[in-house]
Coordinates of C-alpha atoms and ligand atoms in Angstrom, one line a residue:
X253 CA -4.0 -1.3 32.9
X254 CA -3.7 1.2 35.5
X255 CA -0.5 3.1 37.1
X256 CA 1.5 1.9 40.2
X257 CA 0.4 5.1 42.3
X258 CA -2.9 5.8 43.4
X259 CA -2.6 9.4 44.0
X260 CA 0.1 11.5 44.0
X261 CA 0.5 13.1 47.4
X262 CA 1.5 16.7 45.7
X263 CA -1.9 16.8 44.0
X264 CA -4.5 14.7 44.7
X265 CA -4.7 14.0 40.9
X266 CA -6.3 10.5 40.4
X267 CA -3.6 8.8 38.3
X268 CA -5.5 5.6 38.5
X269 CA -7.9 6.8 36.2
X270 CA -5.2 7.3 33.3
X271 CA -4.4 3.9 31.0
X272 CA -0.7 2.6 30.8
X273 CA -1.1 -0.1 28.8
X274 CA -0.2 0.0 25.1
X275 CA -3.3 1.1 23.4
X276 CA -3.8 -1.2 20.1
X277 CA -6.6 -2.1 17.8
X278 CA -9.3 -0.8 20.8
X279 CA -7.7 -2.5 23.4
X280 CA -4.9 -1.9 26.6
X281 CA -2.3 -4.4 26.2
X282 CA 0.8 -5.1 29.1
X283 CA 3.3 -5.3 25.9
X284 CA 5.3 -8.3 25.0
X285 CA 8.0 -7.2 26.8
X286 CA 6.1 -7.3 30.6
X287 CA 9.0 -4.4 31.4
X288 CA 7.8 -1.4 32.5
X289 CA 8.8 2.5 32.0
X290 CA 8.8 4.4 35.2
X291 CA 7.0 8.1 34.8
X292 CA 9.1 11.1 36.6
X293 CA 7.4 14.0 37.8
X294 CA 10.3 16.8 37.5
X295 CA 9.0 18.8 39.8
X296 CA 9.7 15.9 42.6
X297 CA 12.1 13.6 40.8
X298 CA 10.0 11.1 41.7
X299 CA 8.3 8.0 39.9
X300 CA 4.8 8.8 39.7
X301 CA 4.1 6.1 37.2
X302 CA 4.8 3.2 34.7
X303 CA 3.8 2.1 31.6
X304 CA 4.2 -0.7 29.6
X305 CA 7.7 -0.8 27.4
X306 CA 6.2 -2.0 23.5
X307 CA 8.6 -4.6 21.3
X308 CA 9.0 -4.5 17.8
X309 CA 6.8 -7.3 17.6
X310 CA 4.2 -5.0 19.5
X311 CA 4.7 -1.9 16.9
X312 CA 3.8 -4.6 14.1
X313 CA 0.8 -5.6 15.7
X314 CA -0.4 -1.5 15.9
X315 CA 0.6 -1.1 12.4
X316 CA -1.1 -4.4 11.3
X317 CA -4.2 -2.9 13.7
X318 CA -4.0 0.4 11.6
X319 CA -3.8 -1.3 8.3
X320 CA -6.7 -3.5 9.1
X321 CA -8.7 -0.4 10.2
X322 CA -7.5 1.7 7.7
X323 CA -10.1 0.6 4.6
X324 CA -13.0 1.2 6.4
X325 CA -12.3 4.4 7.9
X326 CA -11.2 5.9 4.3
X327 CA -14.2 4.9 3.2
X328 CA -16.3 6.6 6.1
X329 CA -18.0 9.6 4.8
X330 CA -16.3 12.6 5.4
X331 CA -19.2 14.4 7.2
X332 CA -19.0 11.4 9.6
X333 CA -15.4 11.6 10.1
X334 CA -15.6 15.4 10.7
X335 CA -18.6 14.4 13.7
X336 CA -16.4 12.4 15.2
X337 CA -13.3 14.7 15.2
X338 CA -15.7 17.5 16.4
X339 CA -16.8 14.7 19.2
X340 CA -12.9 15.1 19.8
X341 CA -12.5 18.6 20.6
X342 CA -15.7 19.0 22.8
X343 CA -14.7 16.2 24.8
X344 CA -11.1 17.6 25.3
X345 CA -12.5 21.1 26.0
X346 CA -14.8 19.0 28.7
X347 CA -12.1 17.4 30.6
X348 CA -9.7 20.4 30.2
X349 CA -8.4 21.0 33.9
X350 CA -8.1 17.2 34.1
X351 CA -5.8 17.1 30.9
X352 CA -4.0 20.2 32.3
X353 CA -3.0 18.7 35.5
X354 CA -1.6 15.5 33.8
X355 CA 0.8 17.8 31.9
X356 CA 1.7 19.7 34.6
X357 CA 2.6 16.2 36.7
X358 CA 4.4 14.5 33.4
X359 CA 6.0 17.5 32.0
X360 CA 7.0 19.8 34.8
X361 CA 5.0 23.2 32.9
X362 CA 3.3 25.4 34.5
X363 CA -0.3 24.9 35.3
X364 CA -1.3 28.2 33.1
X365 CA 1.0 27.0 30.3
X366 CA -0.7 23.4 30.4
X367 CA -4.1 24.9 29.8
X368 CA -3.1 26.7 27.4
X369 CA -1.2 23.5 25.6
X370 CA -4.9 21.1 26.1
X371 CA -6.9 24.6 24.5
X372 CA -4.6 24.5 21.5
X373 CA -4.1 20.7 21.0
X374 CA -8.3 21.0 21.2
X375 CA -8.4 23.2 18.6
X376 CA -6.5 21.1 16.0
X377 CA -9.8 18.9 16.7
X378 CA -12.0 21.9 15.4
X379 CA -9.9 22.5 12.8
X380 CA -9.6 19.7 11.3
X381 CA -13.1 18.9 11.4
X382 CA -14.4 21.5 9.5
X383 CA -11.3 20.6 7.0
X384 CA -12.4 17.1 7.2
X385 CA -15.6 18.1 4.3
X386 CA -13.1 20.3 2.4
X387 CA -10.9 18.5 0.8
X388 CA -11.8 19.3 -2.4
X389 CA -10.0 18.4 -5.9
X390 CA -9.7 19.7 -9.4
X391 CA -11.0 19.1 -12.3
X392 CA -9.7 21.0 -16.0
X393 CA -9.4 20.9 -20.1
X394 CA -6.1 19.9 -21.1
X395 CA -4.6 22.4 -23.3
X396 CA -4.9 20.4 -26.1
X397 CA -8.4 19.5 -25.5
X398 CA -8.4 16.2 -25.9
X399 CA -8.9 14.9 -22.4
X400 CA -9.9 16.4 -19.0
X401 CA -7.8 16.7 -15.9
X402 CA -9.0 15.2 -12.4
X403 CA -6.9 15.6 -9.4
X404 CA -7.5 14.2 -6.2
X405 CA -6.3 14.0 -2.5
X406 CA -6.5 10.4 -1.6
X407 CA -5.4 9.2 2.5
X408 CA -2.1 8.4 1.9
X409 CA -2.3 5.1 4.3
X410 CA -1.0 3.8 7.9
X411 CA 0.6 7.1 9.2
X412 CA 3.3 6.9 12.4
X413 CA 3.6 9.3 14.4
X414 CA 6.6 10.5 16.4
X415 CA 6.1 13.4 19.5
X416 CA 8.3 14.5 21.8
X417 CA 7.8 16.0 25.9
X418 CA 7.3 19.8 25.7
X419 CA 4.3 19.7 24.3
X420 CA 2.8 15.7 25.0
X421 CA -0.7 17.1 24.1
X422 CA -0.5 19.4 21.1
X423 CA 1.8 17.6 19.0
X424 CA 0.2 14.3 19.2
X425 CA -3.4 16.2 18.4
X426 CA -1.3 18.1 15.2
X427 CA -0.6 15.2 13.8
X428 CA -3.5 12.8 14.8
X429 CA -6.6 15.1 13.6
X430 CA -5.3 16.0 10.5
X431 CA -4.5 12.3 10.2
X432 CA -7.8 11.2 10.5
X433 CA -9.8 14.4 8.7
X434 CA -7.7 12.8 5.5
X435 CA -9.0 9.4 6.1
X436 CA -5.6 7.7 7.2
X437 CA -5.1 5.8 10.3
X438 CA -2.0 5.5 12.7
X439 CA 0.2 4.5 15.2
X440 CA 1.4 7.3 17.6
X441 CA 4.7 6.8 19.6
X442 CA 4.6 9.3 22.4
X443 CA 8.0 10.6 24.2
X444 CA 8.9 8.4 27.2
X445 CA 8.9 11.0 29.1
X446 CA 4.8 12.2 28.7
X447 CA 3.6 9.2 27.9
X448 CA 0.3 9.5 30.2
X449 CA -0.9 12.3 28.5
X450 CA -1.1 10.1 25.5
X451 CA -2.9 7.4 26.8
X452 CA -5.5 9.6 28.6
X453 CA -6.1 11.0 24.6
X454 CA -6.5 8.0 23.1
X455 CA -9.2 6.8 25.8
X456 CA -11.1 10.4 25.1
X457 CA -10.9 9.6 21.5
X458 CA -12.5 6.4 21.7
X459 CA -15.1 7.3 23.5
X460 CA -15.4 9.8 21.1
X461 CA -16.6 7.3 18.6
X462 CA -12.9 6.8 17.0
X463 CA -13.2 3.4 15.5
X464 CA -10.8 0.8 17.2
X465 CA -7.4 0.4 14.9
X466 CA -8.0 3.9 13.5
X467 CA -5.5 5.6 16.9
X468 CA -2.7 3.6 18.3
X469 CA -1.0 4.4 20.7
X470 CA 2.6 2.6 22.5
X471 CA 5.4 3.5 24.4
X472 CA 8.7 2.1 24.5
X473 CA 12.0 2.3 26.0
X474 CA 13.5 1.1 22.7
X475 CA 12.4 4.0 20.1
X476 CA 15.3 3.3 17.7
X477 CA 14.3 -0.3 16.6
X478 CA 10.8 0.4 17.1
X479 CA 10.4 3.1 14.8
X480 CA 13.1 2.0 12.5
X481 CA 11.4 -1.8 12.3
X482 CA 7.7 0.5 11.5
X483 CA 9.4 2.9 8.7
X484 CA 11.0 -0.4 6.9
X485 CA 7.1 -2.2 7.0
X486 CA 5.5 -1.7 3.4
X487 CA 2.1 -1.2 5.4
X488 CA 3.3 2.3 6.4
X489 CA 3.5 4.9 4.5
X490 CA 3.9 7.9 6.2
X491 CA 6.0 9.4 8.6
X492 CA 5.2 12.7 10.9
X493 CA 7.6 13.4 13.6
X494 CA 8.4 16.0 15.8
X495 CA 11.5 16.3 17.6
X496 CA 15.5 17.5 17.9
X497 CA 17.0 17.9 13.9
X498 CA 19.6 15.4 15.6
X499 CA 16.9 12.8 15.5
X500 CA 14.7 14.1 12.8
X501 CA 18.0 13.7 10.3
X502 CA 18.3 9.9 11.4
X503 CA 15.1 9.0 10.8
X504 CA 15.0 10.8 7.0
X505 CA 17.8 8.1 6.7
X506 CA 15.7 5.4 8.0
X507 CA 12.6 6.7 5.3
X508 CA 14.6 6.6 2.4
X509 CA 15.2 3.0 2.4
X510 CA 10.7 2.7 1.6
X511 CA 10.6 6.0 0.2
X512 CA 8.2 7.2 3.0
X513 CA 6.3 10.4 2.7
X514 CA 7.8 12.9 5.7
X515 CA 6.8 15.4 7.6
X516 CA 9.2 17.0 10.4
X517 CA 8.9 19.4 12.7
X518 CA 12.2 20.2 13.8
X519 CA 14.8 22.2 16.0
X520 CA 14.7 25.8 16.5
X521 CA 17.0 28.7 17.3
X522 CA 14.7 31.5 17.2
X523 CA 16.4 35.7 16.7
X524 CA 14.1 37.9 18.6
X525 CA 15.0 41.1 16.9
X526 CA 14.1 44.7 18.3
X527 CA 14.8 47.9 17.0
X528 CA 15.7 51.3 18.2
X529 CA 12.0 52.3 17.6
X530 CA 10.2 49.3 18.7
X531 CA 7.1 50.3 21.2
X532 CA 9.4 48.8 24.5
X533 CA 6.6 48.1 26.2
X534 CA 5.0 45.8 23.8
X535 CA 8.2 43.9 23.4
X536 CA 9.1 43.2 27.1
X537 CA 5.6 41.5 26.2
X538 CA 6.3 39.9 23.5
X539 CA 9.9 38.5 24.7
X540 CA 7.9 37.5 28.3
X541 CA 5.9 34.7 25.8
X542 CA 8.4 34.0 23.2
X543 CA 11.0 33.5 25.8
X544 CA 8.8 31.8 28.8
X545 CA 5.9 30.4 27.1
X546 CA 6.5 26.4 28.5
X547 CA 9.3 27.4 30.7
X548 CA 11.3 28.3 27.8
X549 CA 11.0 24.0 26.5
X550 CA 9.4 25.0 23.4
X551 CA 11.1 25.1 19.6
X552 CA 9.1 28.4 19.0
X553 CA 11.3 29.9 22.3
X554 CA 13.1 33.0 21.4
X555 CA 17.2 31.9 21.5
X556 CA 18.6 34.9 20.7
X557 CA 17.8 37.8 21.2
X558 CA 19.7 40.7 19.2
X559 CA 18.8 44.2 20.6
X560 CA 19.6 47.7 18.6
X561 CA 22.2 50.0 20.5
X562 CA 19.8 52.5 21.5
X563 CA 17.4 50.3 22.8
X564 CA 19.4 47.5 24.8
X565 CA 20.1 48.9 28.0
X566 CA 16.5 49.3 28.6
X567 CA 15.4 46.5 27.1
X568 CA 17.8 44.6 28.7
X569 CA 17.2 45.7 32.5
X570 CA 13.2 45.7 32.0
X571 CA 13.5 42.1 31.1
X572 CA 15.8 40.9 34.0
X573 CA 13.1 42.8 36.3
X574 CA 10.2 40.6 34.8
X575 CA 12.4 37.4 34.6
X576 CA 13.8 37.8 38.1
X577 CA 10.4 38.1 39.7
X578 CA 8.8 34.9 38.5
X579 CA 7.2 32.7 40.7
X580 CA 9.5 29.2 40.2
X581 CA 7.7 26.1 41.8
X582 CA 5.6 22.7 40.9
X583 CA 4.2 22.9 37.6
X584 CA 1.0 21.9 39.5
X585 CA 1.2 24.9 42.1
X586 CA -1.1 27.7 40.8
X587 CA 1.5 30.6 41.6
X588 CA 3.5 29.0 39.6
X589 CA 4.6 30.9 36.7
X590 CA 7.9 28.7 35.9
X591 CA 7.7 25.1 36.7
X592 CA 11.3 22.6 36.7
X593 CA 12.9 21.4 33.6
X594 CA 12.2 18.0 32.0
X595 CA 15.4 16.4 33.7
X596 CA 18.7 16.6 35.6
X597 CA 20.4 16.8 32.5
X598 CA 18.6 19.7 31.0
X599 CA 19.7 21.5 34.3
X600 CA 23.2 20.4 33.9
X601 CA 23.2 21.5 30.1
X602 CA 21.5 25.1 30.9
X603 CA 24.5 25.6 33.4
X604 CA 26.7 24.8 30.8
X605 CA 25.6 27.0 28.5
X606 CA 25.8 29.7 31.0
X607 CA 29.1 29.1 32.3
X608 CA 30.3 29.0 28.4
X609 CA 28.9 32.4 28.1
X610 CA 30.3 33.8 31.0
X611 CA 34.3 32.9 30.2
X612 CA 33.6 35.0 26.9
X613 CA 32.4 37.9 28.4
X614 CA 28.6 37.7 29.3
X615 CA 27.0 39.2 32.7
X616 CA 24.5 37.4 34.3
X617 CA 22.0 40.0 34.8
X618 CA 18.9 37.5 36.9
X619 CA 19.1 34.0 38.0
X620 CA 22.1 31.7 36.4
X621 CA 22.7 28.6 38.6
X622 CA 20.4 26.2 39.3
X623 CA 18.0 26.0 42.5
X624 CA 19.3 23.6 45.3
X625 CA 15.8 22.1 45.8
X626 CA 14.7 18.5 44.8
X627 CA 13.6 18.4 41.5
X628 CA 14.9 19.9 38.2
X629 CA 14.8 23.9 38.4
X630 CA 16.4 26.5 36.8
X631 CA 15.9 30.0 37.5
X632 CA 14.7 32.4 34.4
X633 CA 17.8 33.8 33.5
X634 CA 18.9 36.8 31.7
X635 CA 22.5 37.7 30.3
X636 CA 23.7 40.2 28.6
X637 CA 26.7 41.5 26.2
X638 CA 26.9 37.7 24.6
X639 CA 29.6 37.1 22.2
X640 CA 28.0 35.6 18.7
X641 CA 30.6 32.6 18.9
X642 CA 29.0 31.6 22.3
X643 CA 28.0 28.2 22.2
X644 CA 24.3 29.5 23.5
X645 CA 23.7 31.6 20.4
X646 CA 24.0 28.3 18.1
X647 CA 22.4 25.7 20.2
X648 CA 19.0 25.4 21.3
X649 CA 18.8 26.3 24.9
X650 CA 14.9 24.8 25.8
X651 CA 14.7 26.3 29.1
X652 CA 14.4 29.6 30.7
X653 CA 17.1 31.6 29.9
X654 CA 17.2 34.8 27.6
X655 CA 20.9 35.5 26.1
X656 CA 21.1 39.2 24.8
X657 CA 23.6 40.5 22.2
X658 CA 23.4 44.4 20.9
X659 CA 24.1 45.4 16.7
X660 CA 23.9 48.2 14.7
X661 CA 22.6 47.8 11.4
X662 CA 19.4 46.3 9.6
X663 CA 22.0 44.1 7.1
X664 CA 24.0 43.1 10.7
X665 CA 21.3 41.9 12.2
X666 CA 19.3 39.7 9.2
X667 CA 23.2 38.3 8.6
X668 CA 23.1 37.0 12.3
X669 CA 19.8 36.1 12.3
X670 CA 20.5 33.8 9.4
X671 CA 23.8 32.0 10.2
X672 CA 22.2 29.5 11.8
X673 CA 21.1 25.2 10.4
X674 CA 17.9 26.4 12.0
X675 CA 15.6 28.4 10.6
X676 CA 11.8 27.2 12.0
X677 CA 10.3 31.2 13.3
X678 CA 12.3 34.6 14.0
X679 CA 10.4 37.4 15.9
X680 CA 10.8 41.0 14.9
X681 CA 10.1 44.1 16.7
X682 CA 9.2 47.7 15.2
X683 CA 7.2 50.2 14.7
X684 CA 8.3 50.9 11.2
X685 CA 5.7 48.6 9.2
X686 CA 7.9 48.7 5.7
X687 CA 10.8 47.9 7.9
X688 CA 9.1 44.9 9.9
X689 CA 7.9 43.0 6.1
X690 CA 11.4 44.0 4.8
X691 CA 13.2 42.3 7.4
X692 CA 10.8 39.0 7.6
X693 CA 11.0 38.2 3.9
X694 CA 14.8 38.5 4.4
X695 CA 14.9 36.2 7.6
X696 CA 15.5 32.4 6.6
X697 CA 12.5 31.2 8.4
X698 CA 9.3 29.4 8.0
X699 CA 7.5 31.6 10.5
X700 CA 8.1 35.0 11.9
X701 CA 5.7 37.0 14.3
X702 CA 6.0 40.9 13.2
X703 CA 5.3 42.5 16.8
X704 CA 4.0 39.3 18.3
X705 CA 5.5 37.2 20.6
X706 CA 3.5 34.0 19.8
X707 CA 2.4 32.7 16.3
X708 CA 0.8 29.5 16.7
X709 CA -2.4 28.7 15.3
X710 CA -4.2 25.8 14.1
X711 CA -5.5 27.9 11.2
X712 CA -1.9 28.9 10.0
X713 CA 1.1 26.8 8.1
X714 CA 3.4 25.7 11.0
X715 CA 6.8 24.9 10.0
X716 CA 10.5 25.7 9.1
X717 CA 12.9 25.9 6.6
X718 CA 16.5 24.6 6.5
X719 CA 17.0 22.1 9.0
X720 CA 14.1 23.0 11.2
X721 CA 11.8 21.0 9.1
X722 CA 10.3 20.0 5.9
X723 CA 5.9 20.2 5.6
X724 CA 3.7 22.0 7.8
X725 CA 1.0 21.1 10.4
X726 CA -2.3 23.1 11.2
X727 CA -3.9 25.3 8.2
X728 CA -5.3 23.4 4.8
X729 CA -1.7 22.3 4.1
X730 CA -1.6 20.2 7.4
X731 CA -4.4 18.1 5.9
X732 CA -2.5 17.6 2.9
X733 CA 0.4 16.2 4.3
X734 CA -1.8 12.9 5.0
X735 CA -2.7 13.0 1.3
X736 CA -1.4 11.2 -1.8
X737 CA -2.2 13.0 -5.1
X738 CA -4.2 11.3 -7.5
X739 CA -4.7 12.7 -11.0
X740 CA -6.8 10.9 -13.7
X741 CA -6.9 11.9 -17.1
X742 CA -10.8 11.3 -18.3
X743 CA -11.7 11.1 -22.2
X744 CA -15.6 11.3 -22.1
X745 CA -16.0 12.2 -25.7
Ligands
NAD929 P1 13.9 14.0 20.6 O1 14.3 14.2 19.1 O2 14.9 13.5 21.5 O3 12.6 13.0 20.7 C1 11.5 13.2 19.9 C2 10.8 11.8 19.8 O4 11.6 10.9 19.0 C3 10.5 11.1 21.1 O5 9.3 10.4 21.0 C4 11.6 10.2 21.2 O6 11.3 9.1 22.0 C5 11.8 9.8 19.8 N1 13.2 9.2 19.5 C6 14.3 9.5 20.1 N2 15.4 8.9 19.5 C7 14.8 8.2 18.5 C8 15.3 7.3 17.5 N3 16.6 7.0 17.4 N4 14.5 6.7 16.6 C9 13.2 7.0 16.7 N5 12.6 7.8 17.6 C10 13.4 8.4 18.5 O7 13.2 15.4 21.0 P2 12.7 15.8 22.4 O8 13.8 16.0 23.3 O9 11.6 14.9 22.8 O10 12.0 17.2 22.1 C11 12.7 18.4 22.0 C12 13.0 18.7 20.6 O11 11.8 18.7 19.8 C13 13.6 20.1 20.4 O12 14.7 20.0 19.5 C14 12.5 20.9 19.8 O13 12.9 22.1 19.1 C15 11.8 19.9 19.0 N6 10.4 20.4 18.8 C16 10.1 20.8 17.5 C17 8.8 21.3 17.3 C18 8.4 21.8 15.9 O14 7.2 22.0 15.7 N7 9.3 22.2 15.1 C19 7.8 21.2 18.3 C20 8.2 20.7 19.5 C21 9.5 20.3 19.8

């Protein structure tokens, strides 16, 4: 199966090389449905694009794919398994720009945020590789002595696998390398939007030595009765999405009816907090990648950013200055520092946000109506002096605009902070140490970065609390979200 295009004339990117078929059991498939979904490039509006649109009846073929692969690939030894996940990341690090520049074309990013996205979905490859031969159990006396305690981590079976657009490379590698380090096999459903990026995975993975029917991969316009017909198969037992709390919350519905094992990484509504004595210069820094890391389109994007009296003008006006001179363009363009939004209706929801702001008393400091250019831009924006019941301080705004509000007081700010359903990271500025641990074990988060604007790492729990998420990915505990636990109690005399 190849795309429609050729080339695209922006790029010169080869988009003929990059599968569109639905990727099951080894082998491209045009889908049962013979429809097609078109591919936008945001950065043109234009279809660049199409790939094939999966049934239900498709999903159960990749699950029954997965299941039939599934016994033979928990059984393969885990030094193997780790080999060919290592095969994974060295072939990903290989193809890099290639990878980059599909991201750029599907998701609108920038071409320097891309590469960074195909370095870190890499390194879940690495990871999990050298996790892959660590999966060790227990073993103990029962107190009573009679009898001795074994615990295992077994695969916990046919995993699907849910991902959404900002990130079409690292959240499908989160998921699937962990996946397979535990021995389970799966079915990934890609976001409509990025589904190339997918495809162009799974065809490194195989040739990576990834058994057919261990990775499948479809697209569909009909994600609803898809998924939901894959959560209500007895085959599956796992679920690991990542997406809007909206949709995350629907499918927890849909999970309880099998009692699926779930993993979700949800919305985000991150404080960035700075005191009086924060080093400025470090946090203009910081709130540069918190705030424009991915054009602002990722859950980890600071949302809110609550700046202490003495410290806001400054702070304020610094940022605006950075903000206001970034290069906005193609993703693909390499001056670009801020490439379009996902959509139309992203721009149209930004504006929204803005305009809401505005009527209750905020001053647009940079940017704040959208570019009148073809494809979907906003402008990094900055306002200041935003009133707590502003609809932009409870929503997720996923896109390139920083809303500043001033306080007072340590106990003000950590009660802000905290009124929020969300609660995946928070970011804290200081130079005060005891202050900066204080105020992180008080935040209601699953993450925060003390002085840092950027906290991702495969080798660390990522996650929220509340209704940002429940699990974590990356670190040991990613692995053992693919794991049943098995405990066997042994008399041996
Ligand atoms: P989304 O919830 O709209 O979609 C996510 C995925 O779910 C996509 O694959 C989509 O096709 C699918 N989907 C949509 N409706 C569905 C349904 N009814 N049934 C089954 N599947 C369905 O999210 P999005 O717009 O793609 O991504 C943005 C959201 O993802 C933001 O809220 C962001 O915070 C969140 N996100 C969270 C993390 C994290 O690690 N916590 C990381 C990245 C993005």
């Amino acid at each position: 199966m190849t795309t429609m295009h050729k080339t695209t004339p922006q790029t010169g990117f080869d988009l003929a090389a990059v599968p569109t078929g639905l990727f099951i059991g080894g082998t491209w498939r045009p889908g049962s449905t013979g429809q097609r979904i078109d591919v936008i490039d945001p950065s043109t509006g234009a279809a660049i694009a199409a790939v094939a649109d999966a049934s239900v009846e498709d999903a159960m073929v990749a699950v029954q794919a997965a299941t039939d692969a599934g016994t033979g690939w928990a059984a393969t030894a885990p030094r193997k398994r780790s080999e060919i996940l290592r095969r994974c990341f060295e072939l990903m690090v290989e193809r890099k720009d290639m990878l980059a520049q599909l991201i750029s074309l599907e998701n609108g990013k920038a071409l320097s945020d891309a590469q960074g996205e195909v370095a870190y979905a890499a390194e879940f490859f690495r990871w999990f590789a050298e996790e892959a031969v660590r999966l060790n159990g227990e073993i103990s006396t029962a107190p009573s002595g009679a009898n001795k305690i074994i615990v295992q981590h077994q695969p916990i079976g046919v995993a699907v696998l849910v991902t959404p657009w900002n990130f079409p490379a690292a959240m499908a590698t989160r998921k699937i390398a962990p996946a397979l380090a535990a021995g389970c096999t799966c079915v990934l459903k890609p976001a409509t939007e990025t589904p190339l990026t997918a495809y162009a995975l799974a065809a490194l993975f195989a040739e990576a030595g990834v058994p057919d029917g261990v990775v499948n991969v479809i697209t569909t316009g009909r994600s609803g009765p898809v998924v939901s017909a894959m959560l209500h198969d007895p085959r599956v037992r796992k679920l690991s999405f990542t997406g809007s709390t909206e949709v995350g919350r629907r499918l927890l519905h849909e999970a309880a009816d099998t009692v699926i094992s779930c993993s979700m990484e949800l919305g985000g509504n991150a404080p960035f907090i700075v005191f009086d004595d924060a080093d400025l210069d470090a946090a203009i820094e910081g709130a540069m990648i918190a705030k424009m890391r991915n054009g602002g389109e990722a859950c980890t994007a600071a949302n809110r950013f609550y700046v202490q009296g003495g410290i806001a003008e400054a702070f304020s006006q610094r940022l605006a200055e950075r903000m206001g001179a970034m290069q906005v363009g193609p993703g693909y363009e390499a001056a670009t520092q801020c490439g379009p939004l996902i959509n139309q209706g992203a721009v149209d929801r930004i504006a929204g946000l803005i305009d809401d702001a505005s009527s209750r008393g905020a001053k647009v400091l940079t940017g704040g109506r959208p570019l009148d250019r073809q494809g979907f831009y906003f402008p990094p924006t900055v306002i200041a002096g935003v009133a707590g019941d502003a609809t932009i301080m409870q929503e997720e705004i996923f896109g390139p605009v920083a809303a500043i509000a001033t306080f007072a007081s340590e106990d003000e700010v950590i009660a802000a902070a905290n009124a929020t359903e969300y609660g995946l990271i928070a970011y804290v500025y200081t130079r005060d140490l005891a202050r900066g641990l204080r105020v992180s074990e008080r935040l209601e988060s699953g993450m925060v970065g003390l002085n840092r604007g950027i906290v991702s790492d495969p080798a660390a729990p990522f996650g929220g609390v509340k209704q940002s998420g429940l699990g974590r990915e990356g670190a040991h505990h990613g692995i053992l979200e693919f794991c049943e636990t098995k405990y066997i109690a042994v008399s041996w005399g």
